[in-house]
mmCIF file of C-alpha atoms in Angstrom:
data_model
loop_
_atom_site.group_PDB
_atom_site.id
_atom_site.type_symbol
_atom_site.label_atom_id
_atom_site.label_comp_id
_atom_site.label_asym_id
_atom_site.label_seq_id
_atom_site.Cartn_x
_atom_site.Cartn_y
_atom_site.Cartn_z
ATOM 1 C CA MET A 203 0.000 0.000 0.000
ATOM 2 C CA ALA A 204 1.453 3.344 -1.064
ATOM 3 C CA GLY A 205 1.724 6.086 1.518
ATOM 4 C CA LEU A 206 1.133 9.798 1.073
ATOM 5 C CA LEU A 207 3.810 11.565 -0.912
ATOM 6 C CA ASP A 208 5.686 14.313 0.923
ATOM 7 C CA ASN A 209 5.953 16.855 -1.878
ATOM 8 C CA LYS A 210 8.041 19.196 0.272
ATOM 9 C CA SER A 211 11.037 16.874 0.458
ATOM 10 C CA ARG A 212 10.840 14.772 -2.707
ATOM 11 C CA LEU A 213 11.238 16.021 -6.234
ATOM 12 C CA ILE A 214 11.139 12.540 -7.809
ATOM 13 C CA ASP A 215 9.578 9.450 -6.256
ATOM 14 C CA ALA A 216 10.852 6.072 -7.481
ATOM 15 C CA ALA A 217 10.505 2.430 -6.488
ATOM 16 C CA PHE A 218 11.315 -0.989 -7.913
ATOM 17 C CA THR A 219 8.426 -2.747 -9.622
ATOM 18 C CA LEU A 220 7.488 -6.303 -8.694
ATOM 19 C CA SER A 221 9.311 -7.512 -11.796
ATOM 20 C CA GLY A 222 12.391 -5.506 -10.815
ATOM 21 C CA LYS A 223 12.339 -6.917 -7.287
ATOM 22 C CA SER A 224 12.064 -10.442 -8.686
ATOM 23 C CA GLN A 225 15.041 -9.841 -10.989
ATOM 24 C CA ALA A 226 17.072 -8.326 -8.147
ATOM 25 C CA PHE A 227 16.338 -11.345 -5.953
ATOM 26 C CA ALA A 228 17.559 -13.680 -8.724
ATOM 27 C CA GLY A 229 20.663 -11.538 -9.301
ATOM 28 C CA GLY A 230 19.578 -10.598 -12.811
ATOM 29 C CA LEU A 231 18.593 -6.946 -12.445
ATOM 30 C CA ARG A 232 19.989 -4.903 -15.321
ATOM 31 C CA VAL A 233 18.770 -1.306 -15.569
ATOM 32 C CA LYS A 234 18.901 -0.295 -19.248
ATOM 33 C CA TYR A 235 16.070 2.180 -19.720
ATOM 34 C CA VAL A 236 14.450 4.745 -17.436
ATOM 35 C CA THR A 237 11.094 6.424 -18.055
ATOM 36 C CA PHE A 238 9.253 9.200 -16.248
ATOM 37 C CA SER A 239 5.503 9.383 -15.703
ATOM 38 C CA ASP A 240 3.124 11.963 -14.232
ATOM 39 C CA ILE A 241 0.330 9.430 -13.743
ATOM 40 C CA GLY A 242 -0.383 10.707 -10.225
ATOM 41 C CA ALA A 243 -0.050 14.430 -10.938
ATOM 42 C CA LYS A 244 -2.913 16.907 -11.196
ATOM 43 C CA TYR A 245 -2.698 20.028 -13.311
ATOM 44 C CA GLU A 246 -4.613 23.297 -13.436
ATOM 45 C CA GLY A 247 -4.716 25.452 -16.553
ATOM 46 C CA ASP A 248 -4.074 29.196 -16.386
ATOM 47 C CA GLU A 249 -5.360 31.956 -18.657
ATOM 48 C CA ASN A 250 -2.727 31.057 -21.258
ATOM 49 C CA GLU A 251 -3.820 27.397 -21.274
ATOM 50 C CA ILE A 252 -0.495 26.351 -19.759
ATOM 51 C CA ALA A 253 -0.677 23.398 -17.365
ATOM 52 C CA ILE A 254 0.415 24.239 -13.837
ATOM 53 C CA TYR A 255 1.037 21.480 -11.295
ATOM 54 C CA SER A 256 -1.233 21.820 -8.254
ATOM 55 C CA SER A 257 1.002 21.347 -5.209
ATOM 56 C CA ALA A 258 -1.940 21.767 -2.852
ATOM 57 C CA SER A 259 -3.437 18.385 -3.741
ATOM 58 C CA LEU A 260 -2.440 15.180 -1.982
ATOM 59 C CA GLY A 261 -0.546 12.539 -3.898
ATOM 60 C CA PHE A 262 0.416 8.954 -3.219
ATOM 61 C CA GLU A 263 3.870 7.441 -3.333
ATOM 62 C CA CYS A 264 4.604 5.473 -6.466
ATOM 63 C CA TYR A 265 3.450 1.868 -6.446
ATOM 64 C CA SER A 266 3.626 -1.129 -8.715
ATOM 65 C CA THR A 267 0.799 -1.915 -11.143
ATOM 66 C CA PRO A 268 0.214 -4.743 -13.657
ATOM 67 C CA TRP A 269 1.064 -2.253 -16.413
ATOM 68 C CA ASP A 270 4.698 -2.136 -15.293
ATOM 69 C CA THR A 271 5.270 -5.270 -17.393
ATOM 70 C CA ILE A 272 4.914 -4.118 -20.997
ATOM 71 C CA THR A 273 6.051 -7.294 -22.765
ATOM 72 C CA VAL A 274 6.095 -10.986 -21.903
ATOM 73 C CA GLU A 275 9.192 -11.764 -19.835
ATOM 74 C CA THR A 276 10.914 -14.984 -18.816
ATOM 75 C CA ASP A 277 12.999 -15.965 -15.816
ATOM 76 C CA GLU A 278 16.554 -17.300 -15.883
ATOM 77 C CA SER A 279 15.304 -20.815 -16.713
ATOM 78 C CA GLY A 280 13.239 -19.618 -19.685
ATOM 79 C CA MET A 281 9.882 -20.003 -17.928
ATOM 80 C CA MET A 282 7.418 -17.276 -18.849
ATOM 81 C CA LEU A 283 6.274 -14.933 -16.104
ATOM 82 C CA SER A 284 2.601 -14.090 -15.641
ATOM 83 C CA PHE A 285 1.456 -11.374 -18.017
ATOM 84 C CA ALA A 286 -1.836 -9.486 -17.900
ATOM 85 C CA GLY A 287 -3.765 -6.783 -19.717
ATOM 86 C CA ASP A 288 -7.190 -5.275 -19.150
ATOM 87 C CA ASN A 289 -9.090 -8.258 -20.610
ATOM 88 C CA PHE A 290 -6.292 -10.736 -21.182
ATOM 89 C CA SER A 291 -3.976 -12.784 -18.948
ATOM 90 C CA LEU A 292 -1.249 -15.258 -19.861
ATOM 91 C CA THR A 293 -0.163 -17.858 -17.304
ATOM 92 C CA PRO A 294 3.448 -19.127 -17.039
ATOM 93 C CA ASP A 295 2.474 -22.336 -18.857
ATOM 94 C CA GLY A 296 1.101 -20.348 -21.797
ATOM 95 C CA LYS A 297 -2.605 -20.747 -21.039
ATOM 96 C CA VAL A 298 -4.942 -17.826 -21.649
ATOM 97 C CA ILE A 299 -7.477 -16.331 -19.262
ATOM 98 C CA SER A 300 -9.644 -13.877 -21.179
ATOM 99 C CA SER A 301 -12.785 -11.841 -20.665
ATOM 100 C CA GLY A 302 -14.902 -9.439 -22.659
ATOM 101 C CA SER A 303 -14.795 -9.873 -26.412
ATOM 102 C CA ILE A 304 -11.480 -11.749 -26.510
ATOM 103 C CA GLY A 305 -11.896 -15.445 -27.254
ATOM 104 C CA ILE A 306 -9.434 -18.251 -27.789
ATOM 105 C CA GLU A 307 -9.463 -18.550 -31.561
ATOM 106 C CA LYS A 308 -6.886 -18.651 -34.308
ATOM 107 C CA ASN A 309 -4.300 -15.882 -33.867
ATOM 108 C CA THR A 310 -6.258 -14.514 -30.891
ATOM 109 C CA ILE A 311 -3.525 -15.313 -28.363
ATOM 110 C CA ILE A 312 -0.880 -13.419 -30.312
ATOM 111 C CA ASN A 313 -3.300 -10.558 -30.941
ATOM 112 C CA GLY A 314 -4.165 -10.551 -27.236
ATOM 113 C CA ILE A 315 -0.486 -10.326 -26.242
ATOM 114 C CA THR A 316 0.020 -7.443 -28.677
ATOM 115 C CA ALA A 317 -3.081 -5.590 -27.465
ATOM 116 C CA ALA A 318 -2.135 -6.105 -23.798
ATOM 117 C CA SER A 319 1.377 -4.761 -24.444
ATOM 118 C CA LEU A 320 -0.017 -1.612 -26.061
ATOM 119 C CA GLU A 321 -2.517 -1.181 -23.210
ATOM 120 C CA SER A 322 0.250 -1.425 -20.623
ATOM 121 C CA PHE A 323 2.397 1.070 -22.510
ATOM 122 C CA ASP A 324 -0.474 3.558 -22.771
ATOM 123 C CA ASN A 325 -1.574 3.125 -19.140
ATOM 124 C CA LEU A 326 1.911 3.994 -17.869
ATOM 125 C CA GLN A 327 1.420 7.549 -19.224
ATOM 126 C CA ILE A 328 5.115 7.973 -19.947
ATOM 127 C CA LEU A 329 6.340 11.522 -20.471
ATOM 128 C CA SER A 330 7.983 12.334 -23.776
ATOM 129 C CA THR A 331 8.935 15.243 -25.981
ATOM 130 C CA LYS A 332 6.915 15.675 -29.158
ATOM 131 C CA ASP A 333 8.665 17.276 -32.086
ATOM 132 C CA LEU A 334 6.035 19.370 -33.878
ATOM 133 C CA PHE A 335 8.207 19.588 -36.986
ATOM 134 C CA LEU A 336 8.745 15.826 -37.281
ATOM 135 C CA ASN A 337 6.388 13.901 -39.514
ATOM 136 C CA ASP A 338 6.271 10.687 -37.487
ATOM 137 C CA GLU A 339 4.224 8.272 -39.579
ATOM 138 C CA GLY A 340 4.709 5.256 -37.336
ATOM 139 C CA LEU A 341 6.261 1.927 -38.267
ATOM 140 C CA SER A 342 4.631 -0.011 -41.088
ATOM 141 C CA VAL A 343 5.750 -3.483 -42.174
ATOM 142 C CA GLN A 344 4.876 -5.580 -45.215
ATOM 143 C CA PRO A 345 3.833 -8.341 -45.579
ATOM 144 C CA LYS A 346 1.623 -8.618 -42.491
ATOM 145 C CA SER A 347 1.759 -12.436 -42.504
ATOM 146 C CA TYR A 348 3.485 -15.278 -44.305
ATOM 147 C CA ALA A 349 2.892 -19.042 -44.440
ATOM 148 C CA PHE A 350 5.941 -21.268 -44.890
ATOM 149 C CA SER A 351 5.550 -24.181 -47.304
ATOM 150 C CA ILE A 352 5.901 -27.630 -45.749
ATOM 151 C CA THR A 353 5.592 -30.514 -48.205
ATOM 152 C CA SER A 354 6.851 -34.072 -48.482
ATOM 153 C CA ASN A 355 9.881 -32.795 -50.395
ATOM 154 C CA PHE A 356 10.519 -29.403 -48.763
ATOM 155 C CA PRO A 357 12.275 -28.351 -46.586
ATOM 156 C CA PHE A 358 13.205 -32.032 -46.105
ATOM 157 C CA SER A 359 13.497 -34.652 -48.818
ATOM 158 C CA GLY A 360 10.973 -37.276 -47.700
ATOM 159 C CA GLU A 361 10.454 -37.885 -44.015
ATOM 160 C CA PRO A 362 12.334 -35.368 -41.838
ATOM 161 C CA PRO A 363 15.327 -36.927 -40.080
ATOM 162 C CA LYS A 364 14.991 -37.667 -36.394
ATOM 163 C CA SER A 365 17.725 -36.663 -33.985
ATOM 164 C CA ASN A 366 18.285 -37.379 -30.336
ATOM 165 C CA ILE A 367 18.785 -34.279 -28.206
ATOM 166 C CA ASP A 368 22.018 -35.833 -26.915
ATOM 167 C CA ASP A 369 23.401 -35.720 -30.479
ATOM 168 C CA VAL A 370 22.865 -31.961 -30.764
ATOM 169 C CA ASP A 371 25.696 -29.617 -29.738
ATOM 170 C CA SER A 372 25.090 -28.078 -26.319
ATOM 171 C CA PHE A 373 25.556 -24.448 -25.332
ATOM 172 C CA PHE A 374 29.276 -24.968 -24.772
ATOM 173 C CA SER A 375 30.002 -26.228 -28.290
ATOM 174 C CA ASP A 376 27.219 -24.653 -30.380
ATOM 175 C CA LYS A 377 28.597 -22.298 -33.034
ATOM 176 C CA ARG A 378 25.553 -20.054 -32.597
ATOM 177 C CA LEU A 379 26.851 -19.128 -29.144
ATOM 178 C CA SER A 380 30.494 -18.805 -30.148
ATOM 179 C CA THR A 381 30.382 -14.991 -29.850
ATOM 180 C CA VAL A 382 28.967 -15.037 -26.300
ATOM 181 C CA PRO A 383 31.866 -14.655 -23.799
ATOM 182 C CA ASN A 384 30.385 -17.277 -21.451
ATOM 183 C CA PHE A 385 30.573 -19.975 -24.139
ATOM 184 C CA LYS A 386 33.740 -19.066 -26.020
ATOM 185 C CA TYR A 387 36.676 -21.458 -26.313
ATOM 186 C CA LEU A 388 38.916 -20.028 -23.594
ATOM 187 C CA PRO A 389 41.703 -22.451 -22.584
ATOM 188 C CA PRO A 390 43.414 -21.485 -19.325
ATOM 189 C CA LEU A 391 46.578 -19.411 -19.650
ATOM 190 C CA GLN A 392 49.392 -18.607 -17.249
ATOM 191 C CA LYS A 393 49.386 -14.847 -16.793
ATOM 192 C CA SER A 394 52.237 -13.091 -18.562
ATOM 193 C CA ALA A 395 54.491 -10.616 -16.773
ATOM 194 C CA SER A 396 53.880 -8.122 -19.573
ATOM 195 C CA ALA A 397 50.410 -6.913 -20.445
ATOM 196 C CA ALA A 398 51.417 -6.800 -24.113
ATOM 197 C CA GLN A 399 52.215 -10.529 -24.239
ATOM 198 C CA ILE A 400 49.765 -13.403 -24.363
ATOM 199 C CA GLY A 401 49.896 -15.821 -21.468
ATOM 200 C CA VAL A 402 51.400 -19.302 -21.747
ATOM 201 C CA PRO A 403 48.822 -22.131 -22.168
ATOM 202 C CA LEU A 404 48.629 -24.426 -19.150
ATOM 203 C CA GLY A 405 47.969 -27.420 -21.361
ATOM 204 C CA ASN A 406 46.805 -28.668 -24.733
ATOM 205 C CA TYR A 407 43.018 -28.379 -24.597
ATOM 206 C CA ALA A 408 41.043 -29.502 -27.638
ATOM 207 C CA ASN A 409 38.452 -27.131 -29.074
ATOM 208 C CA LEU A 410 35.267 -29.217 -29.176
ATOM 209 C CA SER A 411 33.079 -26.442 -30.565
ATOM 210 C CA GLU A 412 31.338 -26.660 -33.914
ATOM 211 C CA GLU A 413 33.115 -25.203 -36.906
ATOM 212 C CA ASN A 414 31.937 -21.613 -37.112
ATOM 213 C CA ASN A 415 30.992 -20.920 -40.733
ATOM 214 C CA PHE A 416 29.148 -17.697 -39.894
ATOM 215 C CA ALA A 417 32.175 -15.529 -39.192
ATOM 216 C CA ASN A 418 33.231 -13.113 -41.932
ATOM 217 C CA LYS A 419 30.685 -14.495 -44.376
ATOM 218 C CA ASP A 420 27.497 -13.228 -45.939
ATOM 219 C CA PRO A 421 24.725 -14.606 -43.679
ATOM 220 C CA MET A 422 22.434 -15.078 -46.667
ATOM 221 C CA SER A 423 24.843 -17.587 -48.208
ATOM 222 C CA ASN A 424 24.042 -20.000 -45.370
ATOM 223 C CA LEU A 425 20.320 -19.584 -46.048
ATOM 224 C CA ALA A 426 20.388 -19.738 -49.846
ATOM 225 C CA ASN A 427 18.651 -23.131 -50.091
ATOM 226 C CA LEU A 428 16.028 -22.406 -47.422
ATOM 227 C CA GLU A 429 12.681 -20.682 -47.739
ATOM 228 C CA GLY A 430 12.590 -17.149 -46.416
ATOM 229 C CA VAL A 431 10.605 -13.947 -46.410
ATOM 230 C CA ALA A 432 11.864 -10.350 -46.457
ATOM 231 C CA LEU A 433 9.961 -7.879 -44.288
ATOM 232 C CA GLN A 434 10.054 -4.326 -45.576
ATOM 233 C CA PHE A 435 9.506 -1.280 -43.359
ATOM 234 C CA SER A 436 7.851 1.365 -45.571
ATOM 235 C CA LYS A 437 7.352 3.906 -42.785
ATOM 236 C CA ARG A 438 9.797 4.801 -40.062
ATOM 237 C CA THR A 439 9.939 6.706 -36.806
ATOM 238 C CA GLU A 440 12.660 9.065 -35.611
ATOM 239 C CA GLU A 441 14.556 6.345 -33.734
ATOM 240 C CA ASN A 442 13.266 3.169 -35.464
ATOM 241 C CA THR A 443 13.253 1.294 -32.155
ATOM 242 C CA LEU A 444 11.966 -2.278 -32.502
ATOM 243 C CA ALA A 445 10.804 -4.706 -29.816
ATOM 244 C CA ILE A 446 10.565 -8.166 -31.376
ATOM 245 C CA GLN A 447 9.104 -11.196 -29.588
ATOM 246 C CA ILE A 448 8.434 -14.531 -31.291
ATOM 247 C CA PHE A 449 5.841 -17.002 -29.985
ATOM 248 C CA GLU A 450 4.737 -20.514 -30.805
ATOM 249 C CA GLU A 451 0.961 -20.887 -30.669
ATOM 250 C CA LEU A 452 -0.284 -24.453 -30.312
ATOM 251 C CA SER A 453 -3.464 -26.049 -28.927
ATOM 252 C CA GLY A 454 -4.829 -22.937 -27.264
ATOM 253 C CA SER A 455 -1.569 -21.944 -25.576
ATOM 254 C CA ALA A 456 1.477 -19.877 -26.451
ATOM 255 C CA GLN A 457 5.146 -20.265 -25.633
ATOM 256 C CA LYS A 458 7.806 -17.622 -26.099
ATOM 257 C CA LEU A 459 10.673 -18.808 -28.279
ATOM 258 C CA ASP A 460 14.279 -18.114 -27.304
ATOM 259 C CA VAL A 461 16.415 -15.770 -29.406
ATOM 260 C CA ILE A 462 20.219 -15.882 -29.601
ATOM 261 C CA ARG A 463 21.958 -12.781 -30.917
ATOM 262 C CA TYR A 464 25.030 -13.874 -32.837
ATOM 263 C CA GLY A 465 26.003 -10.294 -33.637
ATOM 264 C CA PRO A 466 27.173 -8.314 -36.689
ATOM 265 C CA VAL A 467 28.077 -10.419 -39.682
ATOM 266 C CA GLY A 468 28.508 -9.657 -43.375
ATOM 267 C CA ILE A 469 27.572 -6.554 -45.321
ATOM 268 C CA SER A 470 24.048 -5.858 -46.554
ATOM 269 C CA PRO A 471 23.389 -4.862 -50.199
ATOM 270 C CA GLU A 472 22.767 -1.283 -49.017
ATOM 271 C CA GLY A 473 26.247 -1.149 -47.515
ATOM 272 C CA GLY A 474 25.261 -1.494 -43.865
ATOM 273 C CA GLN A 475 26.204 -4.324 -41.543
ATOM 274 C CA SER A 476 23.735 -7.147 -40.955
ATOM 275 C CA SER A 477 22.951 -8.656 -37.547
ATOM 276 C CA LEU A 478 22.297 -12.367 -37.207
ATOM 277 C CA TYR A 479 19.773 -13.906 -34.792
ATOM 278 C CA PHE A 480 18.719 -17.499 -34.133
ATOM 279 C CA VAL A 481 15.203 -18.370 -32.956
ATOM 280 C CA GLY A 482 14.348 -21.700 -31.363
ATOM 281 C CA LYS A 483 13.884 -23.678 -28.162
ATOM 282 C CA VAL A 484 16.154 -24.774 -25.330
ATOM 283 C CA TYR A 485 16.078 -28.349 -24.027
ATOM 284 C CA ASP A 486 18.153 -30.194 -21.431
ATOM 285 C CA ASP A 487 20.043 -33.178 -22.808
ATOM 286 C CA GLY A 488 20.687 -36.453 -21.000
ATOM 287 C CA PHE A 489 23.462 -34.781 -18.991
ATOM 288 C CA ASP A 490 21.189 -31.879 -17.943
ATOM 289 C CA VAL A 491 23.174 -29.511 -20.152
ATOM 290 C CA PRO A 492 21.114 -26.821 -21.969
ATOM 291 C CA THR A 493 20.923 -27.398 -25.712
ATOM 292 C CA PHE A 494 19.553 -24.965 -28.286
ATOM 293 C CA VAL A 495 17.433 -26.270 -31.188
ATOM 294 C CA ASN A 496 17.256 -23.753 -34.027
ATOM 295 C CA ILE A 497 13.910 -23.211 -35.805
ATOM 296 C CA PHE A 498 14.278 -19.875 -37.606
ATOM 297 C CA THR A 499 17.236 -17.748 -38.600
ATOM 298 C CA MET A 500 16.648 -13.998 -38.662
ATOM 299 C CA VAL A 501 18.809 -11.365 -40.371
ATOM 300 C CA ILE A 502 18.231 -7.680 -39.611
ATOM 301 C CA GLU A 503 19.843 -5.255 -42.046
#
């Protein structure tokens, strides 16, 4: 329960949200963005129609609301956290609790997640500066949807091959994670007396990682024989900030897919550098080691 705000001693009132407290408890709190809101402020207009803050009114200290979570989040193990909108709730196991006009039909879950995210963003009443001279048309993407072709001969020739999860490279040897410092091949070295010299290896340790054929190559060359779709942004905003989440919708439930950012790779036809991302699922193999199974490959230019 929020207490009364002492407006004589506080210029800005701040508090961790429930999601922030949960992340701090798990040791995963990373503050990257800060927003300001006047959701609890009251204004009075003067003769010039300029809003003046009324300091005589009582205000409450800031408190956490369901709108603090704008997008679906996961914990360190990949389990989704509860997510709710005005008429839509998503449980950690991907089940939907809806009310009003929202029903569980085709594409409704994804549409419900999108609508709930926009509702949360609007309800936060975040302060911003509006440039009156900027023609902000909003982001527009084409095509709106795409259906991949799955036949008896494509993308596999005949029956798709079956693989045991124990035969798939784990996090520690997967080439898709070769740019992440935690999973790089880093044999132990004896520290050198000079900072300019490389340390002496303590032993001969074999590199068991997959051969990395992504480095210094055009990412599209690895995808040449696979079906793909190019999304074109015809309208842009001032900053072109994107928040991309990918879900699997199956049997009335939705699961958030995991995304691995490989990093910059290759040069796009327009001369810019492309960024490579892998979309898929994480499973534990027979040795309880996390293993990533790739489903989609995404290139952002």
